[in-house]
Amino acid sequence: DKYVAGLDKSNTSFSSKINELAARYREIDDDYFEELENILIMSDVGVNMVMTIVDEIKKEVRLQNIRDPKEINEIIIDKMFVIYANDSYMTTKINYDSEDLTVILMIGVNGAGKTTTIAKLAHMMLNEGKTVMVAAGDTFRAGAIDQLDVWAKRLGIECVKGKEGGDPSSVVFDALKRAKEKNVDVLICDTAGRLQNKVNLMNELEKMNRIIKRVVPQGPQETLLVIDATTGQNGVSQAQEFSKITNITGLVLTKMDGTAKGGIVLSIKDALNIPVKFVGLGEQMDDLQEFDLEQYIYGLCK
Ligand code: GDP
């Protein structure tokens, strides 16, 4: 399983181990660092790498005059993130199909920013010279269809829609046919984010995947999970729940403009090893950025 790589092999996540360690020490001392080294080593970080990281952490601790182990956790996490950065799985690019229609499924709970993100992605793709269509597959949230339709009009693209309360898969099927007819490059499909009814949601997404495969045999190129970054650990557990329901190829973290620290990036990576592909930085259609790791780390260390 590609998700069970490196640090994620351990039953207890790395972050909970360092939190537990921090809780046991009142002040940072040599014993603390020794325990930290052990945790890193047991987490499958190579011994040389552990020495390098711990040296860097010690330097930072001296520089910032940190004494409370709880304050050190963020520094540890930053250094760990640099290791994660070497993981090629952190690709941010959309995996387009150059031969066939590229289908992108958008999932996430209501209010996470799914509809807005669809508009932002469509806008970005239009700027790249691609032709785009959207499918109003969230037939459950009141107003979701109209909201997407308004964005589509603004963007000058077609929005395929059905009735509120109707079958999302049939909307997606209509959209697939239409997208094929019109020979567009990308079809972005909205879905309902009813995480409170997991069985229904799972069945619905499975059905959608089956229907997509009938028209585009390779299935959706991307299933992007939209998470509100301001929800912190709640966002992490949402990602966990969704990953049990369907295969997620990437994350979009919205509302990064509304949170001082984007530590959620690391927590999700630590818990699930799913790459963050985009970040939302506002409510307008050009407020979307490809996730930039260096910029992110720089932001965290500021
Ligand atoms: P959905 O229910 O998941 O489709 O969520 P919406 O797309 O309707 O977004 C919910 C609210 O969050 C709306 O008011 C959006 O304007 C706002 N929103 C979405 N993305 C962002 C973002 O990146 N930054 C900020 N500040 N607001 C956002």
mmCIF file with all atom_site columns, C-alpha atoms in Angstrom, residues 34-231:
data_model
loop_
_atom_site.group_PDB
_atom_site.id
_atom_site.type_symbol
_atom_site.label_atom_id
_atom_site.label_alt_id
_atom_site.label_comp_id
_atom_site.label_asym_id
_atom_site.label_entity_id
_atom_site.label_seq_id
_atom_site.pdbx_PDB_ins_code
_atom_site.Cartn_x
_atom_site.Cartn_y
_atom_site.Cartn_z
_atom_site.occupancy
_atom_site.B_iso_or_equiv
_atom_site.pdbx_formal_charge
_atom_site.auth_seq_id
_atom_site.auth_comp_id
_atom_site.auth_asym_id
_atom_site.auth_atom_id
_atom_site.pdbx_PDB_model_num
ATOM 1   C CA . GLU A 1 34  ? 17.856  11.446 23.375  1.00 0.00 ? 34  GLU A CA 1
ATOM 2   C CA . GLU A 1 35  ? 14.228  10.371 23.539  1.00 0.00 ? 35  GLU A CA 1
ATOM 3   C CA . LEU A 1 36  ? 13.456  12.470 20.502  1.00 0.00 ? 36  LEU A CA 1
ATOM 4   C CA . GLU A 1 37  ? 16.243  10.724 18.595  1.00 0.00 ? 37  GLU A CA 1
ATOM 5   C CA . ASN A 1 38  ? 14.785  7.378  19.568  1.00 0.00 ? 38  ASN A CA 1
ATOM 6   C CA . ILE A 1 39  ? 11.351  8.351  18.349  1.00 0.00 ? 39  ILE A CA 1
ATOM 7   C CA . LEU A 1 40  ? 12.771  9.456  15.025  1.00 0.00 ? 40  LEU A CA 1
ATOM 8   C CA . ILE A 1 41  ? 14.808  6.301  14.659  1.00 0.00 ? 41  ILE A CA 1
ATOM 9   C CA . MET A 1 42  ? 11.838  4.121  15.531  1.00 0.00 ? 42  MET A CA 1
ATOM 10  C CA . SER A 1 43  ? 9.831   6.050  12.975  1.00 0.00 ? 43  SER A CA 1
ATOM 11  C CA . ASP A 1 44  ? 12.156  4.749  10.268  1.00 0.00 ? 44  ASP A CA 1
ATOM 12  C CA . VAL A 1 45  ? 14.074  7.939  9.737   1.00 0.00 ? 45  VAL A CA 1
ATOM 13  C CA . GLY A 1 46  ? 17.629  6.868  8.892   1.00 0.00 ? 46  GLY A CA 1
ATOM 14  C CA . VAL A 1 47  ? 20.188  7.338  11.688  1.00 0.00 ? 47  VAL A CA 1
ATOM 15  C CA . ASN A 1 48  ? 22.257  9.894  9.770   1.00 0.00 ? 48  ASN A CA 1
ATOM 16  C CA . MET A 1 49  ? 19.170  11.862 8.945   1.00 0.00 ? 49  MET A CA 1
ATOM 17  C CA . VAL A 1 50  ? 18.104  11.772 12.590  1.00 0.00 ? 50  VAL A CA 1
ATOM 18  C CA . MET A 1 51  ? 21.451  13.244 13.649  1.00 0.00 ? 51  MET A CA 1
ATOM 19  C CA . THR A 1 52  ? 21.141  16.013 11.080  1.00 0.00 ? 52  THR A CA 1
ATOM 20  C CA . ILE A 1 53  ? 17.599  16.868 12.075  1.00 0.00 ? 53  ILE A CA 1
ATOM 21  C CA . VAL A 1 54  ? 18.304  16.821 15.798  1.00 0.00 ? 54  VAL A CA 1
ATOM 22  C CA . ASP A 1 55  ? 21.365  19.023 15.290  1.00 0.00 ? 55  ASP A CA 1
ATOM 23  C CA . GLU A 1 56  ? 19.259  21.506 13.382  1.00 0.00 ? 56  GLU A CA 1
ATOM 24  C CA . ILE A 1 57  ? 16.577  21.436 16.039  1.00 0.00 ? 57  ILE A CA 1
ATOM 25  C CA . LYS A 1 58  ? 19.156  22.043 18.764  1.00 0.00 ? 58  LYS A CA 1
ATOM 26  C CA . LYS A 1 59  ? 20.490  25.028 16.818  1.00 0.00 ? 59  LYS A CA 1
ATOM 27  C CA . GLU A 1 60  ? 17.016  26.451 16.395  1.00 0.00 ? 60  GLU A CA 1
ATOM 28  C CA . VAL A 1 61  ? 16.224  25.934 20.077  1.00 0.00 ? 61  VAL A CA 1
ATOM 29  C CA . ARG A 1 62  ? 19.328  27.879 21.062  1.00 0.00 ? 62  ARG A CA 1
ATOM 30  C CA . LEU A 1 63  ? 18.648  30.577 18.512  1.00 0.00 ? 63  LEU A CA 1
ATOM 31  C CA . GLN A 1 64  ? 15.076  31.122 19.648  1.00 0.00 ? 64  GLN A CA 1
ATOM 32  C CA . ASN A 1 65  ? 15.924  30.460 23.301  1.00 0.00 ? 65  ASN A CA 1
ATOM 33  C CA . ILE A 1 66  ? 13.180  27.867 23.644  1.00 0.00 ? 66  ILE A CA 1
ATOM 34  C CA . ARG A 1 67  ? 12.867  26.022 26.964  1.00 0.00 ? 67  ARG A CA 1
ATOM 35  C CA . ASP A 1 68  ? 9.369   24.567 26.931  1.00 0.00 ? 68  ASP A CA 1
ATOM 36  C CA . PRO A 1 69  ? 9.236   21.262 25.017  1.00 0.00 ? 69  PRO A CA 1
ATOM 37  C CA . LYS A 1 70  ? 5.749   22.136 23.812  1.00 0.00 ? 70  LYS A CA 1
ATOM 38  C CA . GLU A 1 71  ? 7.142   25.065 21.875  1.00 0.00 ? 71  GLU A CA 1
ATOM 39  C CA . ILE A 1 72  ? 9.663   22.865 20.182  1.00 0.00 ? 72  ILE A CA 1
ATOM 40  C CA . ASN A 1 73  ? 7.089   20.722 18.415  1.00 0.00 ? 73  ASN A CA 1
ATOM 41  C CA . GLU A 1 74  ? 6.543   23.121 15.591  1.00 0.00 ? 74  GLU A CA 1
ATOM 42  C CA . ILE A 1 75  ? 10.245  23.243 14.852  1.00 0.00 ? 75  ILE A CA 1
ATOM 43  C CA . ILE A 1 76  ? 10.435  19.461 14.836  1.00 0.00 ? 76  ILE A CA 1
ATOM 44  C CA . ILE A 1 77  ? 7.493   19.325 12.502  1.00 0.00 ? 77  ILE A CA 1
ATOM 45  C CA . ASP A 1 78  ? 9.090   21.831 10.138  1.00 0.00 ? 78  ASP A CA 1
ATOM 46  C CA . LYS A 1 79  ? 12.279  19.815 9.999   1.00 0.00 ? 79  LYS A CA 1
ATOM 47  C CA . MET A 1 80  ? 10.297  16.658 9.440   1.00 0.00 ? 80  MET A CA 1
ATOM 48  C CA . PHE A 1 81  ? 8.436   18.335 6.661   1.00 0.00 ? 81  PHE A CA 1
ATOM 49  C CA . VAL A 1 82  ? 11.667  18.930 4.831   1.00 0.00 ? 82  VAL A CA 1
ATOM 50  C CA . ILE A 1 83  ? 12.136  15.169 4.832   1.00 0.00 ? 83  ILE A CA 1
ATOM 51  C CA . TYR A 1 84  ? 8.652   14.639 3.539   1.00 0.00 ? 84  TYR A CA 1
ATOM 52  C CA . ALA A 1 85  ? 9.489   17.100 0.820   1.00 0.00 ? 85  ALA A CA 1
ATOM 53  C CA . ASN A 1 86  ? 11.867  14.564 -0.669  1.00 0.00 ? 86  ASN A CA 1
ATOM 54  C CA . ASP A 1 87  ? 8.944   12.276 -1.235  1.00 0.00 ? 87  ASP A CA 1
ATOM 55  C CA . SER A 1 88  ? 8.083   12.263 -4.908  1.00 0.00 ? 88  SER A CA 1
ATOM 56  C CA . TYR A 1 89  ? 4.491   11.524 -3.987  1.00 0.00 ? 89  TYR A CA 1
ATOM 57  C CA . MET A 1 90  ? 4.105   15.191 -3.115  1.00 0.00 ? 90  MET A CA 1
ATOM 58  C CA . THR A 1 91  ? 3.339   16.092 -6.737  1.00 0.00 ? 91  THR A CA 1
ATOM 59  C CA . THR A 1 92  ? 1.058   19.075 -7.113  1.00 0.00 ? 92  THR A CA 1
ATOM 60  C CA . LYS A 1 93  ? 0.252   18.756 -10.804 1.00 0.00 ? 93  LYS A CA 1
ATOM 61  C CA . ILE A 1 94  ? -3.151  17.762 -12.089 1.00 0.00 ? 94  ILE A CA 1
ATOM 62  C CA . ASN A 1 95  ? -2.801  14.469 -13.867 1.00 0.00 ? 95  ASN A CA 1
ATOM 63  C CA . TYR A 1 96  ? -4.403  15.360 -17.206 1.00 0.00 ? 96  TYR A CA 1
ATOM 64  C CA . ASP A 1 97  ? -5.314  12.750 -19.760 1.00 0.00 ? 97  ASP A CA 1
ATOM 65  C CA . SER A 1 98  ? -3.875  13.961 -23.039 1.00 0.00 ? 98  SER A CA 1
ATOM 66  C CA . GLU A 1 99  ? -5.785  11.398 -25.115 1.00 0.00 ? 99  GLU A CA 1
ATOM 67  C CA . ASP A 1 100 ? -9.229  11.532 -23.592 1.00 0.00 ? 100 ASP A CA 1
ATOM 68  C CA . LEU A 1 101 ? -11.587 13.644 -21.510 1.00 0.00 ? 101 LEU A CA 1
ATOM 69  C CA . THR A 1 102 ? -10.046 14.415 -18.110 1.00 0.00 ? 102 THR A CA 1
ATOM 70  C CA . VAL A 1 103 ? -12.638 13.921 -15.375 1.00 0.00 ? 103 VAL A CA 1
ATOM 71  C CA . ILE A 1 104 ? -12.084 15.463 -11.963 1.00 0.00 ? 104 ILE A CA 1
ATOM 72  C CA . LEU A 1 105 ? -14.273 14.575 -8.987  1.00 0.00 ? 105 LEU A CA 1
ATOM 73  C CA . MET A 1 106 ? -14.509 17.094 -6.184  1.00 0.00 ? 106 MET A CA 1
ATOM 74  C CA . ILE A 1 107 ? -15.412 15.838 -2.724  1.00 0.00 ? 107 ILE A CA 1
ATOM 75  C CA . GLY A 1 108 ? -15.671 17.474 0.695   1.00 0.00 ? 108 GLY A CA 1
ATOM 76  C CA . VAL A 1 109 ? -18.180 18.499 3.336   1.00 0.00 ? 109 VAL A CA 1
ATOM 77  C CA . ASN A 1 110 ? -20.576 21.411 2.865   1.00 0.00 ? 110 ASN A CA 1
ATOM 78  C CA . GLY A 1 111 ? -18.987 24.758 3.448   1.00 0.00 ? 111 GLY A CA 1
ATOM 79  C CA . ALA A 1 112 ? -15.436 23.529 2.853   1.00 0.00 ? 112 ALA A CA 1
ATOM 80  C CA . GLY A 1 113 ? -15.285 25.568 -0.340  1.00 0.00 ? 113 GLY A CA 1
ATOM 81  C CA . LYS A 1 114 ? -15.951 22.920 -2.974  1.00 0.00 ? 114 LYS A CA 1
ATOM 82  C CA . THR A 1 115 ? -18.069 25.028 -5.312  1.00 0.00 ? 115 THR A CA 1
ATOM 83  C CA . THR A 1 116 ? -15.715 27.993 -5.116  1.00 0.00 ? 116 THR A CA 1
ATOM 84  C CA . THR A 1 117 ? -12.731 25.719 -5.713  1.00 0.00 ? 117 THR A CA 1
ATOM 85  C CA . ILE A 1 118 ? -14.365 24.235 -8.808  1.00 0.00 ? 118 ILE A CA 1
ATOM 86  C CA . ALA A 1 119 ? -14.716 27.748 -10.197 1.00 0.00 ? 119 ALA A CA 1
ATOM 87  C CA . LYS A 1 120 ? -11.123 28.547 -9.313  1.00 0.00 ? 120 LYS A CA 1
ATOM 88  C CA . LEU A 1 121 ? -9.818  25.358 -10.929 1.00 0.00 ? 121 LEU A CA 1
ATOM 89  C CA . ALA A 1 122 ? -11.888 25.972 -14.061 1.00 0.00 ? 122 ALA A CA 1
ATOM 90  C CA . HIS A 1 123 ? -10.540 29.518 -14.216 1.00 0.00 ? 123 HIS A CA 1
ATOM 91  C CA . MET A 1 124 ? -6.973  28.265 -13.884 1.00 0.00 ? 124 MET A CA 1
ATOM 92  C CA . MET A 1 125 ? -7.466  25.655 -16.602 1.00 0.00 ? 125 MET A CA 1
ATOM 93  C CA . LEU A 1 126 ? -9.098  28.175 -18.942 1.00 0.00 ? 126 LEU A CA 1
ATOM 94  C CA . ASN A 1 127 ? -6.041  30.367 -18.462 1.00 0.00 ? 127 ASN A CA 1
ATOM 95  C CA . GLU A 1 128 ? -3.906  27.399 -19.477 1.00 0.00 ? 128 GLU A CA 1
ATOM 96  C CA . GLY A 1 129 ? -5.881  27.204 -22.716 1.00 0.00 ? 129 GLY A CA 1
ATOM 97  C CA . LYS A 1 130 ? -7.995  24.182 -21.805 1.00 0.00 ? 130 LYS A CA 1
ATOM 98  C CA . THR A 1 131 ? -11.698 23.836 -22.466 1.00 0.00 ? 131 THR A CA 1
ATOM 99  C CA . VAL A 1 132 ? -13.707 23.094 -19.340 1.00 0.00 ? 132 VAL A CA 1
ATOM 100 C CA . MET A 1 133 ? -17.223 21.990 -18.407 1.00 0.00 ? 133 MET A CA 1
ATOM 101 C CA . VAL A 1 134 ? -18.699 21.553 -14.935 1.00 0.00 ? 134 VAL A CA 1
ATOM 102 C CA . ALA A 1 135 ? -21.324 19.139 -13.597 1.00 0.00 ? 135 ALA A CA 1
ATOM 103 C CA . ALA A 1 136 ? -23.589 20.238 -10.745 1.00 0.00 ? 136 ALA A CA 1
ATOM 104 C CA . GLY A 1 137 ? -23.444 16.885 -8.958  1.00 0.00 ? 137 GLY A CA 1
ATOM 105 C CA . ASP A 1 138 ? -24.237 18.300 -5.528  1.00 0.00 ? 138 ASP A CA 1
ATOM 106 C CA . THR A 1 139 ? -27.972 17.915 -5.802  1.00 0.00 ? 139 THR A CA 1
ATOM 107 C CA . PHE A 1 140 ? -28.421 17.829 -2.026  1.00 0.00 ? 140 PHE A CA 1
ATOM 108 C CA . ARG A 1 141 ? -27.186 21.140 -0.680  1.00 0.00 ? 141 ARG A CA 1
ATOM 109 C CA . ALA A 1 142 ? -29.806 23.808 -1.282  1.00 0.00 ? 142 ALA A CA 1
ATOM 110 C CA . GLY A 1 143 ? -28.468 26.381 -3.685  1.00 0.00 ? 143 GLY A CA 1
ATOM 111 C CA . ALA A 1 144 ? -25.391 24.408 -4.722  1.00 0.00 ? 144 ALA A CA 1
ATOM 112 C CA . ILE A 1 145 ? -26.616 23.988 -8.306  1.00 0.00 ? 145 ILE A CA 1
ATOM 113 C CA . ASP A 1 146 ? -27.411 27.664 -8.762  1.00 0.00 ? 146 ASP A CA 1
ATOM 114 C CA . GLN A 1 147 ? -24.157 28.699 -7.143  1.00 0.00 ? 147 GLN A CA 1
ATOM 115 C CA . LEU A 1 148 ? -22.130 26.599 -9.559  1.00 0.00 ? 148 LEU A CA 1
ATOM 116 C CA . ASP A 1 149 ? -24.245 27.802 -12.468 1.00 0.00 ? 149 ASP A CA 1
ATOM 117 C CA . VAL A 1 150 ? -23.551 31.428 -11.561 1.00 0.00 ? 150 VAL A CA 1
ATOM 118 C CA . TRP A 1 151 ? -19.800 30.721 -11.501 1.00 0.00 ? 151 TRP A CA 1
ATOM 119 C CA . ALA A 1 152 ? -20.029 28.914 -14.840 1.00 0.00 ? 152 ALA A CA 1
ATOM 120 C CA . LYS A 1 153 ? -21.802 31.877 -16.441 1.00 0.00 ? 153 LYS A CA 1
ATOM 121 C CA . ARG A 1 154 ? -19.164 34.208 -15.080 1.00 0.00 ? 154 ARG A CA 1
ATOM 122 C CA . LEU A 1 155 ? -16.451 31.974 -16.505 1.00 0.00 ? 155 LEU A CA 1
ATOM 123 C CA . GLY A 1 156 ? -18.288 31.544 -19.789 1.00 0.00 ? 156 GLY A CA 1
ATOM 124 C CA . ILE A 1 157 ? -18.406 27.752 -19.530 1.00 0.00 ? 157 ILE A CA 1
ATOM 125 C CA . GLU A 1 158 ? -21.223 25.221 -19.628 1.00 0.00 ? 158 GLU A CA 1
ATOM 126 C CA . CYS A 1 159 ? -22.691 23.850 -16.411 1.00 0.00 ? 159 CYS A CA 1
ATOM 127 C CA . VAL A 1 160 ? -24.644 20.601 -16.755 1.00 0.00 ? 160 VAL A CA 1
ATOM 128 C CA . LYS A 1 161 ? -27.294 20.337 -14.085 1.00 0.00 ? 161 LYS A CA 1
ATOM 129 C CA . GLY A 1 162 ? -30.327 18.390 -12.972 1.00 0.00 ? 162 GLY A CA 1
ATOM 130 C CA . LYS A 1 163 ? -33.032 18.917 -10.405 1.00 0.00 ? 163 LYS A CA 1
ATOM 131 C CA . GLU A 1 164 ? -32.334 19.645 -6.746  1.00 0.00 ? 164 GLU A CA 1
ATOM 132 C CA . GLY A 1 165 ? -32.713 16.347 -4.877  1.00 0.00 ? 165 GLY A CA 1
ATOM 133 C CA . GLY A 1 166 ? -32.164 14.373 -8.093  1.00 0.00 ? 166 GLY A CA 1
ATOM 134 C CA . ASP A 1 167 ? -29.669 11.574 -8.732  1.00 0.00 ? 167 ASP A CA 1
ATOM 135 C CA . PRO A 1 168 ? -26.129 13.027 -8.796  1.00 0.00 ? 168 PRO A CA 1
ATOM 136 C CA . SER A 1 169 ? -24.852 10.179 -10.967 1.00 0.00 ? 169 SER A CA 1
ATOM 137 C CA . SER A 1 170 ? -27.388 10.889 -13.669 1.00 0.00 ? 170 SER A CA 1
ATOM 138 C CA . VAL A 1 171 ? -26.260 14.535 -13.740 1.00 0.00 ? 171 VAL A CA 1
ATOM 139 C CA . VAL A 1 172 ? -22.676 13.357 -14.076 1.00 0.00 ? 172 VAL A CA 1
ATOM 140 C CA . PHE A 1 173 ? -23.670 10.910 -16.817 1.00 0.00 ? 173 PHE A CA 1
ATOM 141 C CA . ASP A 1 174 ? -25.392 13.692 -18.782 1.00 0.00 ? 174 ASP A CA 1
ATOM 142 C CA . ALA A 1 175 ? -22.354 15.889 -18.289 1.00 0.00 ? 175 ALA A CA 1
ATOM 143 C CA . LEU A 1 176 ? -20.004 13.152 -19.512 1.00 0.00 ? 176 LEU A CA 1
ATOM 144 C CA . LYS A 1 177 ? -22.032 12.708 -22.692 1.00 0.00 ? 177 LYS A CA 1
ATOM 145 C CA . ARG A 1 178 ? -22.175 16.448 -23.230 1.00 0.00 ? 178 ARG A CA 1
ATOM 146 C CA . ALA A 1 179 ? -18.451 16.873 -22.577 1.00 0.00 ? 179 ALA A CA 1
ATOM 147 C CA . LYS A 1 180 ? -17.660 14.131 -25.100 1.00 0.00 ? 180 LYS A CA 1
ATOM 148 C CA . GLU A 1 181 ? -19.984 15.672 -27.684 1.00 0.00 ? 181 GLU A CA 1
ATOM 149 C CA . LYS A 1 182 ? -18.398 19.069 -27.223 1.00 0.00 ? 182 LYS A CA 1
ATOM 150 C CA . ASN A 1 183 ? -14.944 17.522 -27.102 1.00 0.00 ? 183 ASN A CA 1
ATOM 151 C CA . VAL A 1 184 ? -13.885 19.510 -24.034 1.00 0.00 ? 184 VAL A CA 1
ATOM 152 C CA . ASP A 1 185 ? -10.613 18.793 -22.282 1.00 0.00 ? 185 ASP A CA 1
ATOM 153 C CA . VAL A 1 186 ? -11.771 18.719 -18.672 1.00 0.00 ? 186 VAL A CA 1
ATOM 154 C CA . LEU A 1 187 ? -15.009 17.947 -16.843 1.00 0.00 ? 187 LEU A CA 1
ATOM 155 C CA . ILE A 1 188 ? -15.073 18.951 -13.170 1.00 0.00 ? 188 ILE A CA 1
ATOM 156 C CA . CYS A 1 189 ? -17.835 17.236 -11.176 1.00 0.00 ? 189 CYS A CA 1
ATOM 157 C CA . ASP A 1 190 ? -19.282 18.558 -7.955  1.00 0.00 ? 190 ASP A CA 1
ATOM 158 C CA . THR A 1 191 ? -20.570 15.950 -5.470  1.00 0.00 ? 191 THR A CA 1
ATOM 159 C CA . ALA A 1 192 ? -22.622 16.062 -2.293  1.00 0.00 ? 192 ALA A CA 1
ATOM 160 C CA . GLY A 1 193 ? -20.566 16.127 0.910   1.00 0.00 ? 193 GLY A CA 1
ATOM 161 C CA . ARG A 1 194 ? -22.807 14.167 3.227   1.00 0.00 ? 194 ARG A CA 1
ATOM 162 C CA . LEU A 1 195 ? -20.132 12.725 5.467   1.00 0.00 ? 195 LEU A CA 1
ATOM 163 C CA . GLN A 1 196 ? -22.738 12.143 8.185   1.00 0.00 ? 196 GLN A CA 1
ATOM 164 C CA . ASN A 1 197 ? -24.198 9.358  6.027   1.00 0.00 ? 197 ASN A CA 1
ATOM 165 C CA . LYS A 1 198 ? -21.078 7.413  5.087   1.00 0.00 ? 198 LYS A CA 1
ATOM 166 C CA . VAL A 1 199 ? -22.778 4.410  3.522   1.00 0.00 ? 199 VAL A CA 1
ATOM 167 C CA . ASN A 1 200 ? -24.843 6.587  1.194   1.00 0.00 ? 200 ASN A CA 1
ATOM 168 C CA . LEU A 1 201 ? -21.857 8.694  0.314   1.00 0.00 ? 201 LEU A CA 1
ATOM 169 C CA . MET A 1 202 ? -19.719 5.653  -0.401  1.00 0.00 ? 202 MET A CA 1
ATOM 170 C CA . ASN A 1 203 ? -22.409 4.104  -2.594  1.00 0.00 ? 203 ASN A CA 1
ATOM 171 C CA . GLU A 1 204 ? -22.912 7.354  -4.417  1.00 0.00 ? 204 GLU A CA 1
ATOM 172 C CA . LEU A 1 205 ? -19.220 7.828  -5.132  1.00 0.00 ? 205 LEU A CA 1
ATOM 173 C CA . GLU A 1 206 ? -18.878 4.208  -6.227  1.00 0.00 ? 206 GLU A CA 1
ATOM 174 C CA . LYS A 1 207 ? -21.809 4.625  -8.575  1.00 0.00 ? 207 LYS A CA 1
ATOM 175 C CA . MET A 1 208 ? -20.318 7.820  -9.945  1.00 0.00 ? 208 MET A CA 1
ATOM 176 C CA . ASN A 1 209 ? -16.986 6.118  -10.541 1.00 0.00 ? 209 ASN A CA 1
ATOM 177 C CA . ARG A 1 210 ? -18.736 3.264  -12.358 1.00 0.00 ? 210 ARG A CA 1
ATOM 178 C CA . ILE A 1 211 ? -20.651 5.649  -14.564 1.00 0.00 ? 211 ILE A CA 1
ATOM 179 C CA . ILE A 1 212 ? -17.562 7.672  -15.374 1.00 0.00 ? 212 ILE A CA 1
ATOM 180 C CA . LYS A 1 213 ? -15.745 4.468  -16.363 1.00 0.00 ? 213 LYS A CA 1
ATOM 181 C CA . ARG A 1 214 ? -18.530 3.636  -18.800 1.00 0.00 ? 214 ARG A CA 1
ATOM 182 C CA . VAL A 1 215 ? -17.719 6.785  -20.748 1.00 0.00 ? 215 VAL A CA 1
ATOM 183 C CA . VAL A 1 216 ? -14.056 7.254  -19.866 1.00 0.00 ? 216 VAL A CA 1
ATOM 184 C CA . PRO A 1 217 ? -12.627 3.751  -19.209 1.00 0.00 ? 217 PRO A CA 1
ATOM 185 C CA . GLN A 1 218 ? -9.696  4.931  -17.094 1.00 0.00 ? 218 GLN A CA 1
ATOM 186 C CA . GLY A 1 219 ? -12.074 6.630  -14.626 1.00 0.00 ? 219 GLY A CA 1
ATOM 187 C CA . PRO A 1 220 ? -11.568 10.021 -13.017 1.00 0.00 ? 220 PRO A CA 1
ATOM 188 C CA . GLN A 1 221 ? -8.035  11.317 -13.355 1.00 0.00 ? 221 GLN A CA 1
ATOM 189 C CA . GLU A 1 222 ? -8.291  13.054 -9.996  1.00 0.00 ? 222 GLU A CA 1
ATOM 190 C CA . THR A 1 223 ? -10.476 12.862 -6.920  1.00 0.00 ? 223 THR A CA 1
ATOM 191 C CA . LEU A 1 224 ? -9.709  16.032 -5.019  1.00 0.00 ? 224 LEU A CA 1
ATOM 192 C CA . LEU A 1 225 ? -10.771 16.403 -1.417  1.00 0.00 ? 225 LEU A CA 1
ATOM 193 C CA . VAL A 1 226 ? -11.532 19.966 -0.361  1.00 0.00 ? 226 VAL A CA 1
ATOM 194 C CA . ILE A 1 227 ? -10.726 20.757 3.269   1.00 0.00 ? 227 ILE A CA 1
ATOM 195 C CA . ASP A 1 228 ? -11.202 24.018 5.146   1.00 0.00 ? 228 ASP A CA 1
ATOM 196 C CA . ALA A 1 229 ? -7.766  24.727 6.629   1.00 0.00 ? 229 ALA A CA 1
ATOM 197 C CA . THR A 1 230 ? -9.250  26.785 9.453   1.00 0.00 ? 230 THR A CA 1
ATOM 198 C CA . THR A 1 231 ? -10.911 23.669 10.907  1.00 0.00 ? 231 THR A CA 1
#
